[in-house]
mmCIF file of C-alpha atoms and ligand atoms in Angstrom:
data_model
loop_
_atom_site.group_PDB
_atom_site.id
_atom_site.type_symbol
_atom_site.label_atom_id
_atom_site.label_comp_id
_atom_site.label_asym_id
_atom_site.label_seq_id
_atom_site.Cartn_x
_atom_site.Cartn_y
_atom_site.Cartn_z
ATOM 1 C CA MET A 1 154.963 1.186 187.237
ATOM 2 C CA ALA A 2 150.685 1.261 187.711
ATOM 3 C CA GLN A 3 149.365 0.052 191.096
ATOM 4 C CA LYS A 4 147.805 -2.919 191.177
ATOM 5 C CA ILE A 5 144.536 -4.230 193.111
ATOM 6 C CA SER A 6 144.114 -7.644 193.651
ATOM 7 C CA ILE A 7 140.449 -9.060 194.385
ATOM 8 C CA VAL A 8 139.833 -11.992 196.088
ATOM 9 C CA VAL A 9 136.443 -14.331 195.280
ATOM 10 C CA PRO A 10 135.635 -16.746 197.437
ATOM 11 C CA CYS A 11 133.666 -19.400 195.679
ATOM 12 C CA TYR A 12 131.326 -22.166 196.347
ATOM 13 C CA ASN A 13 128.827 -23.921 194.237
ATOM 14 C CA GLU A 14 128.728 -20.558 192.210
ATOM 15 C CA GLU A 15 128.655 -21.798 188.379
ATOM 16 C CA GLU A 16 125.604 -19.775 187.739
ATOM 17 C CA CYS A 17 127.247 -16.624 188.922
ATOM 18 C CA VAL A 18 131.052 -17.355 187.790
ATOM 19 C CA ASN A 19 131.076 -16.155 184.657
ATOM 20 C CA ALA A 20 128.347 -12.985 185.091
ATOM 21 C CA TYR A 21 130.883 -12.012 187.711
ATOM 22 C CA TYR A 22 133.633 -12.107 185.166
ATOM 23 C CA GLU A 23 131.834 -10.131 182.796
ATOM 24 C CA SER A 24 130.681 -7.024 185.169
ATOM 25 C CA MET A 25 134.148 -7.229 186.812
ATOM 26 C CA LYS A 26 135.562 -6.849 183.628
ATOM 27 C CA ALA A 27 133.955 -3.983 182.693
ATOM 28 C CA VAL A 28 134.619 -2.135 185.866
ATOM 29 C CA ILE A 29 138.618 -3.316 185.265
ATOM 30 C CA ALA A 30 138.451 -1.446 181.847
ATOM 31 C CA ARG A 31 137.081 1.519 183.461
ATOM 32 C CA MET A 32 139.999 1.453 185.632
ATOM 33 C CA ASN A 33 142.311 1.579 183.168
ATOM 34 C CA LYS A 34 145.191 2.867 185.086
ATOM 35 C CA VAL A 35 145.316 0.385 187.778
ATOM 36 C CA ASP A 36 146.609 -3.538 186.975
ATOM 37 C CA PHE A 37 144.047 -5.757 188.212
ATOM 38 C CA GLU A 38 144.105 -9.463 189.581
ATOM 39 C CA LEU A 39 141.318 -11.435 190.380
ATOM 40 C CA ILE A 40 141.929 -14.455 192.933
ATOM 41 C CA PHE A 41 138.819 -16.912 192.455
ATOM 42 C CA VAL A 42 139.169 -19.306 195.944
ATOM 43 C CA ASP A 43 136.920 -22.286 194.964
ATOM 44 C CA ASP A 44 135.764 -23.418 198.286
ATOM 45 C CA GLY A 45 135.713 -26.830 197.367
ATOM 46 C CA SER A 46 132.752 -26.752 194.993
ATOM 47 C CA ARG A 47 131.086 -29.655 193.900
ATOM 48 C CA ASP A 48 129.856 -27.943 190.994
ATOM 49 C CA LYS A 49 131.673 -26.601 187.404
ATOM 50 C CA THR A 50 132.716 -23.683 189.291
ATOM 51 C CA LEU A 51 136.594 -24.601 189.008
ATOM 52 C CA GLU A 52 136.047 -25.734 185.613
ATOM 53 C CA LEU A 53 134.623 -22.162 184.816
ATOM 54 C CA VAL A 54 137.455 -20.451 186.960
ATOM 55 C CA LYS A 55 140.458 -22.737 185.137
ATOM 56 C CA ALA A 56 138.583 -21.871 181.564
ATOM 57 C CA LEU A 57 139.230 -17.886 182.736
ATOM 58 C CA ALA A 58 142.253 -18.220 183.899
ATOM 59 C CA GLU A 59 143.233 -19.940 180.718
ATOM 60 C CA LYS A 60 142.514 -17.136 178.636
ATOM 61 C CA ASP A 61 142.793 -13.827 180.603
ATOM 62 C CA LYS A 62 146.333 -13.261 182.721
ATOM 63 C CA GLN A 63 144.560 -11.069 185.085
ATOM 64 C CA VAL A 64 142.420 -13.963 186.263
ATOM 65 C CA LYS A 65 144.398 -16.540 189.008
ATOM 66 C CA TYR A 66 142.569 -19.060 191.296
ATOM 67 C CA ILE A 67 143.061 -21.583 194.252
ATOM 68 C CA SER A 68 141.115 -24.716 194.906
ATOM 69 C CA PHE A 69 140.552 -26.299 197.867
ATOM 70 C CA SER A 70 140.341 -29.994 198.262
ATOM 71 C CA ARG A 71 136.826 -29.553 200.480
ATOM 72 C CA ASN A 72 134.693 -26.929 201.916
ATOM 73 C CA PHE A 73 136.577 -25.280 204.278
ATOM 74 C CA GLY A 74 134.065 -22.215 204.423
ATOM 75 C CA LYS A 75 134.286 -18.601 203.205
ATOM 76 C CA GLU A 76 136.922 -17.677 206.001
ATOM 77 C CA ALA A 77 139.467 -20.023 204.728
ATOM 78 C CA ALA A 78 138.889 -19.021 201.619
ATOM 79 C CA ILE A 79 139.246 -15.194 202.174
ATOM 80 C CA TYR A 80 142.869 -15.774 204.440
ATOM 81 C CA ALA A 81 144.035 -17.993 201.118
ATOM 82 C CA GLY A 82 143.106 -15.166 198.972
ATOM 83 C CA LEU A 83 144.631 -12.471 201.261
ATOM 84 C CA GLN A 84 147.383 -14.321 201.660
ATOM 85 C CA ASN A 85 147.763 -14.694 197.866
ATOM 86 C CA ALA A 86 146.980 -11.393 196.548
ATOM 87 C CA THR A 87 150.009 -9.505 195.315
ATOM 88 C CA GLY A 88 148.188 -6.232 195.190
ATOM 89 C CA ASP A 89 149.105 -2.360 196.771
ATOM 90 C CA PHE A 90 145.174 -2.597 197.175
ATOM 91 C CA VAL A 91 143.601 -5.529 197.695
ATOM 92 C CA GLY A 92 139.681 -6.278 197.800
ATOM 93 C CA LEU A 93 137.171 -9.049 198.637
ATOM 94 C CA MET A 94 134.348 -9.386 197.111
ATOM 95 C CA ASP A 95 131.457 -12.321 196.853
ATOM 96 C CA ALA A 96 130.895 -13.735 193.526
ATOM 97 C CA ASP A 97 126.855 -13.757 193.015
ATOM 98 C CA LEU A 98 126.948 -10.029 192.635
ATOM 99 C CA GLN A 99 125.582 -9.002 195.634
ATOM 100 C CA ASP A 100 128.594 -6.762 195.996
ATOM 101 C CA PRO A 101 128.051 -4.366 192.814
ATOM 102 C CA PRO A 102 131.571 -4.250 191.512
ATOM 103 C CA GLU A 103 131.155 -0.742 190.182
ATOM 104 C CA LEU A 104 131.892 0.641 193.666
ATOM 105 C CA LEU A 105 135.238 -0.084 193.166
ATOM 106 C CA ILE A 106 135.813 3.175 191.395
ATOM 107 C CA GLU A 107 134.450 5.138 194.442
ATOM 108 C CA MET A 108 136.167 2.923 196.937
ATOM 109 C CA TYR A 109 140.019 3.029 195.509
ATOM 110 C CA LYS A 110 139.206 6.998 195.480
ATOM 111 C CA GLY A 111 138.137 6.991 199.154
ATOM 112 C CA ILE A 112 141.897 5.452 199.643
ATOM 113 C CA THR A 113 143.991 7.339 196.975
ATOM 114 C CA GLU A 114 142.429 10.792 197.359
ATOM 115 C CA GLU A 115 140.760 10.739 200.809
ATOM 116 C CA GLY A 116 143.061 9.161 202.560
ATOM 117 C CA PHE A 117 141.118 6.301 204.002
ATOM 118 C CA ASP A 118 142.975 2.758 204.783
ATOM 119 C CA CYS A 119 140.109 0.570 204.070
ATOM 120 C CA VAL A 120 136.463 1.426 201.818
ATOM 121 C CA GLY A 121 133.667 -0.626 203.674
ATOM 122 C CA CYS A 122 130.342 -1.698 201.892
ATOM 123 C CA ARG A 123 127.604 -1.885 204.452
ATOM 124 C CA ARG A 124 123.872 -2.498 203.353
ATOM 125 C CA THR A 125 121.087 -0.466 205.174
ATOM 126 C CA ASP A 126 118.203 -2.628 205.062
ATOM 127 C CA ARG A 127 117.309 -6.219 205.229
ATOM 128 C CA LYS A 128 115.244 -6.003 202.530
ATOM 129 C CA GLY A 129 113.995 -9.972 201.843
ATOM 130 C CA GLU A 130 115.314 -11.154 205.084
ATOM 131 C CA PRO A 131 112.880 -12.895 207.653
ATOM 132 C CA LYS A 132 112.451 -10.611 209.633
ATOM 133 C CA ILE A 133 112.995 -12.707 212.894
ATOM 134 C CA ARG A 134 116.568 -13.402 211.563
ATOM 135 C CA SER A 135 116.964 -9.450 211.305
ATOM 136 C CA TRP A 136 115.883 -9.063 214.899
ATOM 137 C CA PHE A 137 118.353 -11.749 215.947
ATOM 138 C CA ALA A 138 120.848 -9.971 213.731
ATOM 139 C CA ARG A 139 120.604 -6.613 215.079
ATOM 140 C CA LYS A 140 120.661 -7.846 218.560
ATOM 141 C CA PHE A 141 123.355 -9.980 217.856
ATOM 142 C CA TYR A 142 125.978 -6.695 216.712
ATOM 143 C CA LYS A 143 124.451 -4.874 219.682
ATOM 144 C CA LEU A 144 125.573 -7.669 221.827
ATOM 145 C CA ILE A 145 129.268 -8.441 220.456
ATOM 146 C CA ASN A 146 129.994 -4.409 220.524
ATOM 147 C CA LYS A 147 129.120 -4.785 223.810
ATOM 148 C CA MET A 148 131.175 -7.908 224.633
ATOM 149 C CA SER A 149 134.318 -7.657 222.704
ATOM 150 C CA ASP A 150 136.955 -4.759 221.749
ATOM 151 C CA ALA A 151 136.571 -5.435 218.498
ATOM 152 C CA ASP A 152 134.479 -2.655 216.480
ATOM 153 C CA ILE A 153 131.823 -4.483 214.531
ATOM 154 C CA THR A 154 129.868 -2.478 212.062
ATOM 155 C CA ASP A 155 125.919 -3.465 211.587
ATOM 156 C CA GLY A 156 124.989 -4.254 208.269
ATOM 157 C CA ALA A 157 128.781 -4.679 207.121
ATOM 158 C CA ARG A 158 129.337 -6.774 204.223
ATOM 159 C CA ASP A 159 132.571 -8.431 203.209
ATOM 160 C CA TYR A 160 132.526 -6.196 200.681
ATOM 161 C CA ARG A 161 136.004 -4.349 201.157
ATOM 162 C CA LEU A 162 139.349 -2.469 199.487
ATOM 163 C CA MET A 163 141.727 -2.232 201.879
ATOM 164 C CA THR A 164 145.326 -1.019 201.720
ATOM 165 C CA ARG A 165 148.807 -3.441 201.576
ATOM 166 C CA LYS A 166 149.372 -2.222 205.463
ATOM 167 C CA MET A 167 146.060 -3.240 206.216
ATOM 168 C CA THR A 168 145.905 -6.466 204.473
ATOM 169 C CA ASN A 169 149.014 -7.406 205.878
ATOM 170 C CA ALA A 170 147.934 -6.355 209.319
ATOM 171 C CA ILE A 171 144.755 -8.758 208.752
ATOM 172 C CA LEU A 172 147.339 -11.535 208.119
ATOM 173 C CA SER A 173 148.815 -11.359 210.866
ATOM 174 C CA MET A 174 146.508 -12.523 212.850
ATOM 175 C CA ALA A 175 146.994 -15.906 211.810
ATOM 176 C CA GLU A 176 143.593 -17.455 213.815
ATOM 177 C CA VAL A 177 142.122 -21.053 213.090
ATOM 178 C CA ASP A 178 138.619 -19.374 213.773
ATOM 179 C CA ARG A 179 138.254 -16.329 211.878
ATOM 180 C CA PHE A 180 135.639 -14.105 212.110
ATOM 181 C CA SER A 181 136.493 -11.507 209.630
ATOM 182 C CA LYS A 182 133.892 -9.025 210.726
ATOM 183 C CA GLY A 183 135.889 -9.147 214.225
ATOM 184 C CA ILE A 184 139.530 -9.048 212.855
ATOM 185 C CA PHE A 185 138.751 -5.947 210.306
ATOM 186 C CA GLY A 186 137.411 -4.133 213.238
ATOM 187 C CA TRP A 187 140.397 -5.329 215.422
ATOM 188 C CA VAL A 188 142.939 -3.994 213.500
ATOM 189 C CA GLY A 189 141.753 -0.493 213.290
ATOM 190 C CA PHE A 190 143.069 1.314 210.631
ATOM 191 C CA LYS A 191 140.795 4.285 209.227
ATOM 192 C CA THR A 192 137.499 3.100 207.336
ATOM 193 C CA LYS A 193 135.037 5.025 205.429
ATOM 194 C CA TRP A 194 131.468 3.153 204.778
ATOM 195 C CA LEU A 195 129.618 3.480 201.385
ATOM 196 C CA GLU A 196 126.161 2.821 201.987
ATOM 197 C CA TYR A 197 123.576 0.808 199.474
ATOM 198 C CA GLN A 198 120.211 -1.095 199.417
ATOM 199 C CA ASN A 199 120.758 -4.875 199.591
ATOM 200 C CA ILE A 200 120.485 -6.506 196.691
ATOM 201 C CA ASP A 201 119.576 -10.031 195.643
ATOM 202 C CA ARG A 202 122.230 -12.476 194.137
ATOM 203 C CA VAL A 203 122.247 -12.674 190.522
ATOM 204 C CA ALA A 204 121.399 -16.822 190.390
ATOM 205 C CA GLY A 205 121.925 -19.372 193.066
ATOM 206 C CA THR A 206 121.079 -19.537 196.532
ATOM 207 C CA THR A 207 122.505 -18.337 199.773
ATOM 208 C CA LYS A 208 125.161 -20.291 201.445
ATOM 209 C CA TRP A 209 123.578 -19.546 204.929
ATOM 210 C CA ASN A 210 120.307 -20.742 206.857
ATOM 211 C CA PHE A 211 119.497 -20.029 210.526
ATOM 212 C CA LYS A 212 121.045 -22.958 212.239
ATOM 213 C CA LYS A 213 124.171 -21.873 210.440
ATOM 214 C CA LEU A 214 124.152 -18.402 211.310
ATOM 215 C CA THR A 215 123.353 -18.897 214.753
ATOM 216 C CA LYS A 216 126.702 -20.774 214.694
ATOM 217 C CA TYR A 217 128.577 -18.089 212.929
ATOM 218 C CA ALA A 218 127.473 -15.415 215.597
ATOM 219 C CA ILE A 219 127.677 -17.810 218.964
ATOM 220 C CA GLY A 220 131.404 -18.314 217.455
ATOM 221 C CA GLY A 221 131.961 -14.796 216.644
ATOM 222 C CA ILE A 222 131.457 -13.735 220.314
ATOM 223 C CA GLU A 223 133.584 -16.677 221.515
ATOM 224 C CA ASP A 224 136.427 -15.476 219.341
ATOM 225 C CA PHE A 225 136.664 -11.893 220.319
ATOM 226 C CA SER A 226 135.039 -12.149 223.919
ATOM 227 C CA THR A 227 135.873 -13.497 227.031
ATOM 228 C CA ALA A 228 133.098 -12.009 228.612
ATOM 229 C CA PRO A 229 131.345 -15.424 228.879
ATOM 230 C CA LEU A 230 133.385 -16.885 231.359
ATOM 231 C CA LYS A 231 132.848 -14.820 233.611
ATOM 232 C CA ILE A 232 129.468 -15.908 234.037
ATOM 233 C CA ASN A 233 131.069 -17.993 236.958
ATOM 234 C CA MET A 234 132.304 -15.491 238.800
ATOM 235 C CA ILE A 235 128.627 -14.060 238.661
ATOM 236 C CA LEU A 236 127.140 -16.759 239.804
ATOM 237 C CA SER A 237 129.121 -17.209 242.911
ATOM 238 C CA VAL A 238 128.906 -13.586 244.273
ATOM 239 C CA LEU A 239 125.082 -14.644 243.757
ATOM 240 C CA LEU A 240 125.316 -17.929 245.095
ATOM 241 C CA GLY A 241 127.208 -16.155 248.101
ATOM 242 C CA LEU A 242 124.670 -13.440 249.090
ATOM 243 C CA GLY A 243 122.117 -16.163 248.207
ATOM 244 C CA ALA A 244 123.619 -17.851 251.500
ATOM 245 C CA PHE A 245 124.183 -14.849 253.411
ATOM 246 C CA GLY A 246 120.506 -13.447 252.752
ATOM 247 C CA LEU A 247 119.127 -17.066 254.025
ATOM 248 C CA PHE A 248 121.893 -17.428 256.845
ATOM 249 C CA VAL A 249 120.509 -13.894 258.192
ATOM 250 C CA ALA A 250 116.887 -15.094 257.489
ATOM 251 C CA ASP A 251 117.223 -17.844 259.729
ATOM 252 C CA ILE A 252 119.299 -16.356 262.445
ATOM 253 C CA VAL A 253 116.165 -13.740 262.473
ATOM 254 C CA MET A 254 113.701 -16.516 262.427
ATOM 255 C CA TRP A 255 115.428 -17.918 265.619
ATOM 256 C CA CYS A 256 115.278 -14.753 267.620
ATOM 257 C CA ILE A 257 111.807 -13.930 267.310
ATOM 258 C CA GLY A 258 110.797 -17.593 267.816
ATOM 259 C CA VAL A 259 110.354 -19.208 264.943
ATOM 260 C CA ALA A 260 111.267 -22.646 263.960
ATOM 261 C CA PRO A 261 113.018 -22.562 260.482
ATOM 262 C CA SER A 262 112.134 -25.507 258.252
ATOM 263 C CA ILE A 263 114.876 -27.909 257.296
ATOM 264 C CA PHE A 264 114.287 -26.666 253.845
ATOM 265 C CA MET A 265 115.277 -22.762 255.389
ATOM 266 C CA THR A 266 118.169 -24.231 257.406
ATOM 267 C CA ILE A 267 120.274 -26.531 254.852
ATOM 268 C CA SER A 268 119.767 -24.076 251.921
ATOM 269 C CA PRO A 269 122.258 -21.061 253.256
ATOM 270 C CA LEU A 270 125.012 -24.081 253.187
ATOM 271 C CA VAL A 271 123.655 -25.301 249.934
ATOM 272 C CA CYS A 272 124.159 -22.069 248.531
ATOM 273 C CA PHE A 273 127.572 -21.567 250.489
ATOM 274 C CA VAL A 274 129.119 -24.439 248.939
ATOM 275 C CA GLY A 275 127.692 -23.980 245.614
ATOM 276 C CA SER A 276 129.535 -20.242 245.223
ATOM 277 C CA LEU A 277 132.556 -21.957 246.658
ATOM 278 C CA VAL A 278 132.667 -24.318 243.849
ATOM 279 C CA MET A 279 131.772 -21.615 241.897
ATOM 280 C CA LEU A 280 134.569 -18.993 242.590
ATOM 281 C CA GLY A 281 137.045 -22.035 242.170
ATOM 282 C CA SER A 282 135.711 -22.790 238.847
ATOM 283 C CA ALA A 283 135.957 -18.753 238.383
ATOM 284 C CA VAL A 284 139.748 -18.575 238.900
ATOM 285 C CA THR A 285 140.025 -21.425 236.469
ATOM 286 C CA SER A 286 138.108 -19.616 234.040
ATOM 287 C CA ASP A 287 140.147 -16.394 234.309
ATOM 288 C CA TYR A 288 143.099 -18.745 233.497
ATOM 289 C CA ILE A 289 141.856 -20.013 230.860
ATOM 290 C CA ALA A 290 140.704 -16.453 229.232
ATOM 291 C CA LYS A 291 144.656 -15.748 229.239
ATOM 292 C CA ILE A 292 145.277 -18.862 227.706
ATOM 293 C CA PHE A 293 142.748 -18.427 225.226
ATOM 294 C CA ARG A 294 144.104 -14.799 224.629
ATOM 295 C CA GLN A 295 147.664 -16.278 224.269
ATOM 296 C CA ALA A 296 146.762 -18.990 222.068
ATOM 297 C CA LYS A 297 145.512 -16.732 219.478
ATOM 298 C CA ASN A 298 148.876 -14.912 219.116
ATOM 299 C CA ARG A 299 147.209 -11.585 217.967
ATOM 300 C CA PRO A 300 149.936 -9.556 217.365
ATOM 301 C CA ILE A 301 150.196 -7.258 220.268
ATOM 302 C CA TYR A 302 149.504 -4.187 218.502
ATOM 303 C CA ILE A 303 149.377 -2.696 214.718
ATOM 304 C CA VAL A 304 151.818 -0.070 213.801
ATOM 305 C CA LYS A 305 150.316 1.889 211.309
ATOM 306 C CA ASP A 306 152.582 4.942 210.767
ATOM 307 C CA SER A 307 156.203 5.242 212.303
ATOM 308 C CA SER A 308 159.714 6.736 211.585
ATOM 309 C CA PHE A 309 161.587 3.736 212.572
ATOM 310 C CA GLU A 310 159.850 1.952 209.280
ATOM 311 C CA LYS A 311 161.697 1.582 205.818
HETATM 312 N N1 UDP B 1 131.011 -19.039 200.200
HETATM 313 C C1 UDP B 1 132.737 -19.851 200.101
HETATM 314 N N2 UDP B 1 132.348 -20.801 200.724
HETATM 315 C C2 UDP B 1 131.262 -21.246 201.610
HETATM 316 C C3 UDP B 1 129.907 -20.295 201.617
HETATM 317 C C4 UDP B 1 130.050 -19.472 200.641
HETATM 318 O O1 UDP B 1 133.240 -19.499 199.504
HETATM 319 O O2 UDP B 1 131.625 -22.289 202.662
HETATM 320 C C5 UDP B 1 131.435 -17.872 198.999
HETATM 321 C C6 UDP B 1 130.122 -17.545 197.735
HETATM 322 O O3 UDP B 1 130.199 -18.412 196.759
HETATM 323 C C7 UDP B 1 129.464 -16.278 197.797
HETATM 324 C C8 UDP B 1 130.138 -15.511 199.149
HETATM 325 O O4 UDP B 1 131.241 -16.545 200.139
HETATM 326 O O5 UDP B 1 130.716 -15.392 197.072
HETATM 327 C C9 UDP B 1 128.796 -15.207 200.197
HETATM 328 O O6 UDP B 1 128.129 -16.408 199.826
HETATM 329 P P1 UDP B 1 126.585 -15.914 200.146
HETATM 330 O O7 UDP B 1 125.903 -15.604 199.043
HETATM 331 O O8 UDP B 1 125.932 -17.432 200.343
HETATM 332 O O9 UDP B 1 126.273 -15.405 201.262
HETATM 333 P P2 UDP B 1 125.164 -14.548 201.586
HETATM 334 O O10 UDP B 1 125.823 -13.153 200.616
HETATM 335 O O11 UDP B 1 124.012 -14.676 202.097
HETATM 336 O O12 UDP B 1 125.591 -13.644 203.147
HETATM 337 MG MG1 MG B 2 125.531 -13.408 198.950
#
């Protein structure tokens, strides 16, 4: 039996792109005629004609499937729903706006079936057409999150990728509510090949992102994959403790050389010391919160790629 590729396409108000996307994708499917395809459109609560268009496609084409949300739940939810319903041996993710060139699928498929990769993803090599300040923040964000978390997150990586069934199942085994796909892809591991290309503008319509949403997304991503921010209380406790000690020594020295410390100098070591104790208390609480957070995420303790125990 021929192998099957499922492609998950999250769509939110993409009436201007759906048909153009479908046509380009069908051309690629025709070129990859040895493989079966399944195109899963996930309508993320669109308010335009996206769902009608997708339904019309599903009616005339058996390869087209759809899921439609009751409201807009966000791209991450749409990706998860698509992955849950995908039945292919290989599963891909692609945006509906043709910023992810469908023809790259041919190379992606080769990367997995002939070169032994578990996943082939796409990275854009430039941030052309993006405000400079946004690019600056984006680069800083990638540096920061890679330092703070154990997920390997590639700068410029798009969500466009093709994965094996094993990797897809590993991603599905991470059933966390706050889904930060860029982190999840990196966290599950597996061997990934990166294809690079220059940024392409969307075929029609507008991006759903703005600076506020991106900032929220970036902070959320760090929170989902790192408990390092919870360490701030411990750092403050140590700093305040050192401050208390320094000020106390300064007071003693002043007494010894016969200079009476001001009222401020007399009470500040005490204030710092009390502050340090309070911070220490909340640092201990933070440590437990970090443990509860990790447990609540209920992530797999490990992910097996290969084993003689497997059927
Ligand atoms: N999208 C979605 N739900 C949302 C926002 C976006 O399903 O709440 C889809 C959108 O329809 C598109 C993809 O996610 O297919 C990427 O969105 P967009 O092009 O706005 O992001 P960008 O390419 O600018 O990062
Ligand atoms: Mg886009």
